[in-house]
Amino acid sequence: MANIDFIEGIGLLAAALTTYSFLPQVYKTWYTKDVSAFSLTTFTFFFIGIVCWLIYGIYKESLSMILANAITMVSSLIILILILKYRKP
Amino acid sequence: MANIDFIEGIGLLAAALTTYSFLPQVYKTWYTKDVSAFSLTTFTFFFIGIVCWLIYGIYKESLSMILANAITMVSSLIILILILKYRKP
């Protein structure tokens, strides 16, 4: 039981870190509109990948994966939209 | 069995997408040295989070999670080092 709690603790810490880590990037990009350094390919495939992780987490019934990937999906979608909106043609 | 294969297929697709999606960003940042748009906070906490996901995946004995997070850990570490090296003080 204690071991399961430890593992789920690591999972929730991982979920919290990878999820909330994107918020400063969303905030910075939202205000600076500076998207020149971003790879559009990276954020497109990353977003699709996160959607797949979310589906996988739902099947695996992993609360950590579902919570993390649902929020990361929204954050990465916002960054992707900002890249598409502000990139130089 | 077919259902398990489908789930693991989604997991491996997720792993492939979120893992390899970072490579174009590593390539672009490596050559342009343009890191002005990146949030250092984001990539620092993202890297630590990926290390935690890797530990979680090892405990969960999820091959998809282990493979994905091991490679993403390397990619995000390279981007983090490039940000620290080329950011304006």
Coordinates of N, CA and C in Angstrom, one line a residue:
Chain A
M1 N 0.8 -1.2 0.0 CA 0.0 0.0 0.0 C 0.9 1.3 0.0
A2 N 1.9 1.3 0.9 CA 2.8 2.4 1.0 C 3.6 2.5 -0.3
N3 N 3.9 1.4 -0.9 CA 4.7 1.4 -2.2 C 3.8 1.9 -3.3
I4 N 2.5 1.5 -3.4 CA 1.6 2.0 -4.4 C 1.4 3.5 -4.3
D5 N 1.3 4.0 -3.0 CA 1.2 5.4 -2.8 C 2.4 6.2 -3.3
F6 N 3.6 5.6 -3.1 CA 4.8 6.2 -3.5 C 4.8 6.3 -5.1
I7 N 4.5 5.2 -5.7 CA 4.5 5.2 -7.2 C 3.4 6.2 -7.7
E8 N 2.2 6.2 -7.1 CA 1.2 7.2 -7.6 C 1.6 8.6 -7.3
G9 N 2.4 8.8 -6.2 CA 2.9 10.1 -5.8 C 3.9 10.6 -6.9
I10 N 4.8 9.7 -7.4 CA 5.7 10.0 -8.5 C 4.9 10.3 -9.8
G11 N 3.9 9.6 -10.0 CA 3.0 9.8 -11.2 C 2.3 11.1 -11.1
L12 N 1.8 11.5 -10.0 CA 1.1 12.7 -9.8 C 2.1 13.9 -9.9
L13 N 3.3 13.7 -9.3 CA 4.3 14.8 -9.4 C 4.7 15.0 -10.9
A14 N 4.9 13.8 -11.6 CA 5.2 13.9 -13.1 C 4.1 14.6 -13.8
A15 N 2.8 14.3 -13.5 CA 1.7 14.9 -14.1 C 1.6 16.4 -13.9
A16 N 1.9 16.7 -12.6 CA 1.8 18.2 -12.2 C 2.9 18.9 -12.9
L17 N 4.2 18.4 -13.0 CA 5.3 19.1 -13.6 C 5.1 19.3 -15.1
T18 N 4.8 18.2 -15.8 CA 4.8 18.3 -17.2 C 3.5 19.0 -17.7
T19 N 2.5 19.0 -16.8 CA 1.3 19.8 -17.1 C 1.5 21.3 -16.9
Y20 N 1.8 21.6 -15.7 CA 1.9 23.1 -15.4 C 3.1 23.7 -16.0
S21 N 4.2 22.9 -16.4 CA 5.3 23.5 -17.0 C 5.0 24.3 -18.3
F22 N 3.9 23.9 -19.0 CA 3.6 24.6 -20.2 C 2.9 26.0 -20.0
L23 N 2.4 26.2 -18.8 CA 1.7 27.5 -18.5 C 2.6 28.7 -18.6
P24 N 3.9 28.7 -18.1 CA 4.7 29.9 -18.3 C 5.0 30.1 -19.8
Q25 N 5.1 29.0 -20.6 CA 5.3 29.2 -22.1 C 4.1 29.8 -22.7
V26 N 2.9 29.3 -22.3 CA 1.6 29.9 -22.9 C 1.6 31.4 -22.6
Y27 N 1.9 31.7 -21.3 CA 1.8 33.1 -20.8 C 2.8 34.0 -21.6
K28 N 4.1 33.5 -21.7 CA 5.1 34.3 -22.4 C 4.7 34.5 -23.9
T29 N 4.3 33.4 -24.5 CA 4.0 33.5 -26.0 C 2.8 34.3 -26.2
W30 N 1.8 34.2 -25.3 CA 0.5 35.0 -25.4 C 0.8 36.5 -25.4
Y31 N 1.8 36.9 -24.6 CA 2.1 38.3 -24.4 C 3.1 38.9 -25.4
T32 N 4.2 38.0 -25.7 CA 5.2 38.5 -26.6 C 4.9 38.3 -28.0
K33 N 4.0 37.3 -28.3 CA 3.7 37.0 -29.7 C 4.9 36.5 -30.5
D34 N 6.0 36.2 -29.8 CA 7.3 35.8 -30.4 C 7.2 34.2 -30.6
V35 N 7.0 33.8 -31.8 CA 7.0 32.4 -32.1 C 8.0 31.9 -33.1
S36 N 9.0 32.9 -33.4 CA 10.0 32.6 -34.4 C 10.8 31.3 -34.1
A37 N 11.1 31.1 -32.9 CA 12.0 30.0 -32.5 C 11.3 28.6 -32.5
F38 N 10.0 28.6 -32.5 CA 9.2 27.3 -32.4 C 9.2 26.6 -33.7
S39 N 9.3 25.3 -33.6 CA 9.1 24.4 -34.7 C 7.6 24.0 -34.8
L40 N 7.0 24.4 -35.9 CA 5.6 24.1 -36.1 C 5.4 22.6 -36.2
T41 N 6.3 21.8 -36.8 CA 6.2 20.4 -36.9 C 6.2 19.8 -35.5
T42 N 7.1 20.3 -34.6 CA 7.2 19.8 -33.3 C 5.8 19.9 -32.5
F43 N 5.3 21.1 -32.6 CA 4.0 21.3 -31.8 C 2.8 20.7 -32.4
T44 N 2.8 20.5 -33.7 CA 1.7 19.8 -34.4 C 1.7 18.3 -33.9
F45 N 2.9 17.6 -34.1 CA 2.9 16.2 -33.7 C 2.9 16.0 -32.2
F46 N 3.4 17.0 -31.5 CA 3.3 16.8 -30.0 C 1.8 16.9 -29.6
F47 N 1.1 17.8 -30.1 CA -0.4 17.9 -29.8 C -1.1 16.6 -30.1
I48 N -0.9 16.0 -31.3 CA -1.5 14.8 -31.7 C -1.1 13.6 -30.8
G49 N 0.2 13.6 -30.4 CA 0.7 12.6 -29.5 C 0.1 12.7 -28.2
I50 N -0.1 13.9 -27.7 CA -0.8 14.1 -26.3 C -2.2 13.5 -26.4
V51 N -2.9 13.8 -27.5 CA -4.3 13.2 -27.6 C -4.2 11.7 -27.6
C52 N -3.2 11.1 -28.2 CA -3.1 9.6 -28.1 C -2.8 9.2 -26.7
W53 N -1.9 9.9 -26.0 CA -1.6 9.5 -24.6 C -2.8 9.6 -23.7
L54 N -3.7 10.6 -24.0 CA -4.9 10.7 -23.3 C -5.8 9.5 -23.5
I55 N -6.0 9.1 -24.7 CA -6.8 7.9 -25.1 C -6.2 6.7 -24.4
Y56 N -4.8 6.5 -24.4 CA -4.1 5.4 -23.8 C -4.4 5.4 -22.2
G57 N -4.3 6.6 -21.6 CA -4.5 6.8 -20.2 C -5.9 6.4 -19.8
I58 N -6.9 6.7 -20.6 CA -8.3 6.4 -20.4 C -8.4 4.8 -20.4
Y59 N -7.8 4.2 -21.4 CA -7.9 2.7 -21.5 C -7.2 2.1 -20.3
K60 N -6.0 2.6 -19.9 CA -5.2 2.1 -18.8 C -5.8 2.4 -17.4
E61 N -6.9 3.3 -17.4 CA -7.5 3.8 -16.2 C -6.5 4.4 -15.2
S62 N -5.5 5.2 -15.8 CA -4.5 5.8 -15.0 C -4.9 7.3 -14.8
L63 N -5.3 7.6 -13.6 CA -5.8 9.0 -13.3 C -4.7 10.0 -13.6
S64 N -3.4 9.7 -13.2 CA -2.3 10.6 -13.5 C -2.2 10.9 -15.0
M65 N -2.3 9.9 -15.8 CA -2.2 10.1 -17.3 C -3.3 10.9 -17.8
I66 N -4.6 10.6 -17.3 CA -5.7 11.3 -17.8 C -5.7 12.8 -17.5
L67 N -5.4 13.1 -16.2 CA -5.4 14.5 -15.8 C -4.3 15.3 -16.5
A68 N -3.1 14.7 -16.5 CA -1.9 15.4 -17.1 C -2.1 15.7 -18.6
N69 N -2.6 14.6 -19.3 CA -2.7 14.8 -20.8 C -3.9 15.7 -21.2
A70 N -4.9 15.7 -20.4 CA -6.1 16.5 -20.7 C -5.6 18.0 -20.6
I71 N -4.9 18.4 -19.6 CA -4.5 19.8 -19.4 C -3.4 20.1 -20.4
T72 N -2.4 19.2 -20.6 CA -1.3 19.4 -21.6 C -1.9 19.6 -23.0
M73 N -3.0 18.8 -23.3 CA -3.6 18.9 -24.6 C -4.1 20.4 -24.8
V74 N -4.7 21.0 -23.8 CA -5.2 22.3 -23.9 C -4.1 23.3 -24.1
S75 N -3.1 23.2 -23.2 CA -1.9 24.1 -23.3 C -1.2 24.0 -24.6
S76 N -0.9 22.8 -25.1 CA -0.2 22.7 -26.4 C -1.1 23.1 -27.5
L77 N -2.4 23.0 -27.4 CA -3.3 23.5 -28.5 C -3.2 25.0 -28.5
I78 N -3.2 25.7 -27.4 CA -3.1 27.2 -27.3 C -1.8 27.6 -28.0
I79 N -0.6 26.9 -27.6 CA 0.6 27.3 -28.2 C 0.6 27.1 -29.7
L80 N 0.1 26.0 -30.1 CA 0.0 25.6 -31.6 C -0.8 26.7 -32.3
I81 N -1.9 27.1 -31.8 CA -2.8 28.2 -32.4 C -2.0 29.5 -32.5
L82 N -1.2 29.8 -31.4 CA -0.4 31.1 -31.4 C 0.7 31.0 -32.4
I83 N 1.3 29.8 -32.6 CA 2.3 29.7 -33.6 C 1.7 29.9 -35.0
L84 N 0.6 29.3 -35.3 CA -0.1 29.4 -36.6 C -0.5 30.9 -36.8
K85 N -0.9 31.6 -35.8 CA -1.4 32.9 -35.9 C -0.3 33.9 -36.1
Y86 N 0.8 33.8 -35.4 CA 1.9 34.8 -35.4 C 3.1 34.5 -36.2
R87 N 3.2 33.3 -36.8 CA 4.4 32.9 -37.5 C 4.5 33.8 -38.8
K88 N 5.7 34.0 -39.2 CA 5.9 34.8 -40.4 C 5.8 33.8 -41.6
P89 N 5.0 34.2 -42.6 CA 4.8 33.3 -43.8 C 6.0 33.0 -44.6
Chain B
M1 N -7.3 -10.0 -26.6 CA -5.9 -9.9 -27.1 C -5.9 -8.8 -28.2
A2 N -6.9 -8.8 -29.1 CA -6.9 -7.8 -30.2 C -7.1 -6.4 -29.5
N3 N -7.9 -6.4 -28.4 CA -8.1 -5.1 -27.8 C -6.9 -4.6 -27.1
I4 N -6.1 -5.5 -26.4 CA -4.8 -5.1 -25.8 C -3.9 -4.6 -26.9
D5 N -3.8 -5.3 -28.0 CA -3.0 -4.8 -29.1 C -3.3 -3.4 -29.6
F6 N -4.6 -3.2 -29.6 CA -5.1 -1.8 -30.1 C -4.6 -0.8 -29.1
I7 N -4.8 -1.1 -27.8 CA -4.4 -0.1 -26.7 C -2.9 0.1 -26.8
E8 N -2.2 -0.9 -26.8 CA -0.7 -0.8 -26.9 C -0.3 -0.1 -28.2
G9 N -1.1 -0.3 -29.2 CA -0.8 0.4 -30.5 C -1.0 1.9 -30.4
I10 N -2.0 2.3 -29.7 CA -2.3 3.7 -29.4 C -1.1 4.3 -28.5
G11 N -0.7 3.5 -27.5 CA 0.4 3.9 -26.6 C 1.7 4.1 -27.3
L12 N 2.0 3.1 -28.2 CA 3.2 3.2 -29.0 C 3.2 4.4 -30.0
L13 N 2.0 4.6 -30.6 CA 1.8 5.8 -31.5 C 2.0 7.1 -30.7
A14 N 1.4 7.2 -29.5 CA 1.6 8.3 -28.6 C 3.1 8.5 -28.3
A15 N 3.7 7.4 -27.9 CA 5.1 7.4 -27.6 C 6.0 8.0 -28.7
A16 N 5.7 7.4 -29.9 CA 6.4 7.8 -31.1 C 6.2 9.3 -31.4
L17 N 5.0 9.8 -31.4 CA 4.7 11.2 -31.7 C 5.3 12.1 -30.7
T18 N 5.0 11.9 -29.4 CA 5.6 12.9 -28.4 C 7.1 12.8 -28.3
T19 N 7.6 11.7 -28.6 CA 9.1 11.5 -28.6 C 9.8 12.2 -29.8
Y20 N 9.4 11.8 -31.0 CA 10.0 12.3 -32.2 C 9.6 13.7 -32.5
S21 N 8.5 14.2 -32.0 CA 8.1 15.5 -32.2 C 9.1 16.5 -31.8
F22 N 9.9 16.2 -30.8 CA 10.9 17.2 -30.3 C 12.2 17.3 -31.2
L23 N 12.4 16.3 -32.0 CA 13.6 16.3 -32.9 C 13.7 17.5 -33.8
P24 N 12.6 17.8 -34.5 CA 12.6 19.0 -35.4 C 13.0 20.3 -34.6
Q25 N 12.5 20.4 -33.3 CA 12.8 21.5 -32.5 C 14.2 21.5 -32.1
V26 N 14.8 20.4 -31.7 CA 16.2 20.3 -31.4 C 17.1 20.7 -32.6
Y27 N 16.7 20.2 -33.8 CA 17.4 20.5 -35.0 C 17.4 22.0 -35.3
K28 N 16.1 22.6 -35.2 CA 16.0 24.0 -35.5 C 16.8 24.9 -34.5
T29 N 16.6 24.6 -33.2 CA 17.3 25.4 -32.2 C 18.8 25.2 -32.3
W30 N 19.3 24.0 -32.6 CA 20.7 23.7 -32.7 C 21.3 24.6 -33.8
Y31 N 20.6 24.8 -34.9 CA 21.2 25.5 -36.0 C 20.9 27.0 -36.0
T32 N 19.7 27.5 -35.5 CA 19.4 28.9 -35.5 C 19.9 29.6 -34.2
K33 N 20.1 28.8 -33.2 CA 20.5 29.3 -31.9 C 19.5 30.4 -31.3
D34 N 18.3 30.3 -31.9 CA 17.3 31.3 -31.5 C 16.4 30.7 -30.4
V35 N 16.7 31.2 -29.2 CA 16.0 30.6 -28.0 C 15.1 31.7 -27.3
S36 N 15.0 32.9 -27.9 CA 14.4 34.1 -27.3 C 12.9 33.8 -26.9
A37 N 12.3 33.0 -27.7 CA 10.8 32.7 -27.4 C 10.6 31.7 -26.3
F38 N 11.6 30.9 -26.0 CA 11.4 29.8 -25.0 C 11.3 30.3 -23.6
S39 N 10.4 29.7 -22.8 CA 10.4 29.9 -21.4 C 11.3 28.9 -20.7
L40 N 12.3 29.5 -20.0 CA 13.3 28.6 -19.3 C 12.6 27.8 -18.2
T41 N 11.6 28.5 -17.5 CA 10.8 27.8 -16.5 C 10.1 26.6 -17.0
T42 N 9.5 26.7 -18.2 CA 8.8 25.6 -18.9 C 9.7 24.4 -19.1
F43 N 10.9 24.7 -19.7 CA 11.7 23.6 -20.1 C 12.4 22.9 -18.9
T44 N 12.7 23.8 -17.9 CA 13.3 23.2 -16.6 C 12.3 22.2 -16.0
F45 N 11.1 22.7 -15.7 CA 10.1 21.8 -15.0 C 9.6 20.7 -15.9
F46 N 9.6 20.9 -17.3 CA 9.2 19.8 -18.2 C 10.2 18.7 -18.1
F47 N 11.5 19.1 -18.1 CA 12.6 18.1 -18.0 C 12.5 17.2 -16.7
I48 N 12.3 17.9 -15.6 CA 12.2 17.2 -14.3 C 10.9 16.3 -14.3
G49 N 9.8 16.8 -14.9 CA 8.6 16.0 -15.0 C 8.8 14.8 -15.9
I50 N 9.5 14.9 -17.0 CA 9.8 13.7 -17.8 C 10.6 12.7 -17.1
V51 N 11.5 13.1 -16.3 CA 12.3 12.2 -15.4 C 11.4 11.4 -14.5
C52 N 10.4 12.1 -13.9 CA 9.4 11.5 -13.0 C 8.5 10.5 -13.8
W53 N 8.1 10.9 -15.0 CA 7.3 10.0 -15.8 C 8.1 8.7 -16.2
L54 N 9.4 8.9 -16.4 CA 10.2 7.7 -16.7 C 10.3 6.7 -15.5
I55 N 10.4 7.3 -14.3 CA 10.4 6.5 -13.1 C 9.1 5.8 -12.9
Y56 N 8.0 6.6 -13.1 CA 6.6 6.0 -13.0 C 6.4 4.9 -14.0
G57 N 6.9 5.1 -15.3 CA 6.8 4.1 -16.3 C 7.5 2.8 -16.0
I58 N 8.7 3.0 -15.3 CA 9.5 1.8 -14.9 C 8.7 1.0 -13.9
Y59 N 8.2 1.7 -12.9 CA 7.4 1.0 -11.8 C 6.1 0.4 -12.4
K60 N 5.5 1.0 -13.4 CA 4.2 0.5 -14.0 C 4.5 -0.6 -15.0
E61 N 5.8 -0.8 -15.3 CA 6.3 -1.8 -16.3 C 5.6 -1.5 -17.7
S62 N 5.5 -0.2 -18.0 CA 4.9 0.2 -19.3 C 6.0 0.5 -20.3
L63 N 6.2 -0.4 -21.3 CA 7.2 -0.3 -22.3 C 7.1 1.1 -23.1
S64 N 5.8 1.4 -23.4 CA 5.6 2.7 -24.1 C 6.1 3.9 -23.3
M65 N 5.8 3.9 -22.0 CA 6.2 5.0 -21.2 C 7.7 5.1 -21.0
I66 N 8.3 3.9 -20.9 CA 9.8 3.9 -20.7 C 10.5 4.4 -21.9
L67 N 10.1 3.9 -23.1 CA 10.8 4.2 -24.3 C 10.6 5.7 -24.6
A68 N 9.3 6.2 -24.5 CA 9.0 7.5 -24.9 C 9.7 8.5 -24.0
N69 N 9.6 8.3 -22.7 CA 10.2 9.3 -21.7 C 11.7 9.3 -21.7
A70 N 12.3 8.1 -22.0 CA 13.8 8.1 -22.0 C 14.3 9.0 -23.2
I71 N 13.7 8.9 -24.3 CA 14.1 9.7 -25.5 C 13.7 11.1 -25.3
T72 N 12.5 11.4 -24.8 CA 12.1 12.8 -24.6 C 13.0 13.4 -23.5
M73 N 13.4 12.7 -22.6 CA 14.3 13.2 -21.5 C 15.6 13.7 -22.2
V74 N 16.2 13.0 -23.1 CA 17.4 13.4 -23.8 C 17.1 14.7 -24.7
S75 N 16.0 14.6 -25.5 CA 15.6 15.8 -26.4 C 15.4 17.0 -25.5
S76 N 14.7 16.9 -24.5 CA 14.3 18.1 -23.7 C 15.6 18.6 -22.9
L77 N 16.5 17.7 -22.6 CA 17.7 18.1 -21.9 C 18.6 18.9 -22.9
I78 N 18.6 18.5 -24.2 CA 19.4 19.2 -25.2 C 18.8 20.6 -25.4
I79 N 17.5 20.7 -25.5 CA 16.9 22.0 -25.7 C 17.1 22.9 -24.5
L80 N 17.0 22.3 -23.3 CA 17.3 23.1 -22.0 C 18.7 23.6 -22.0
I81 N 19.7 22.8 -22.4 CA 21.1 23.2 -22.4 C 21.3 24.4 -23.5
L82 N 20.6 24.2 -24.6 CA 20.7 25.3 -25.7 C 20.1 26.6 -25.2
I83 N 19.0 26.5 -24.5 CA 18.4 27.7 -23.9 C 19.4 28.4 -22.9
L84 N 19.9 27.6 -22.0 CA 20.9 28.1 -21.0 C 22.1 28.7 -21.7
K85 N 22.5 28.1 -22.8 CA 23.7 28.6 -23.5 C 23.5 29.8 -24.3
Y86 N 22.4 30.0 -25.0 CA 22.2 31.0 -26.0 C 21.2 32.1 -25.5
R87 N 20.6 32.0 -24.3 CA 19.7 33.1 -23.9 C 20.4 34.3 -23.6
K88 N 19.7 35.5 -23.8 CA 20.3 36.7 -23.5 C 20.2 37.0 -22.0
P89 N 21.3 37.4 -21.3 CA 21.3 37.6 -19.9 C 20.4 38.8 -19.5

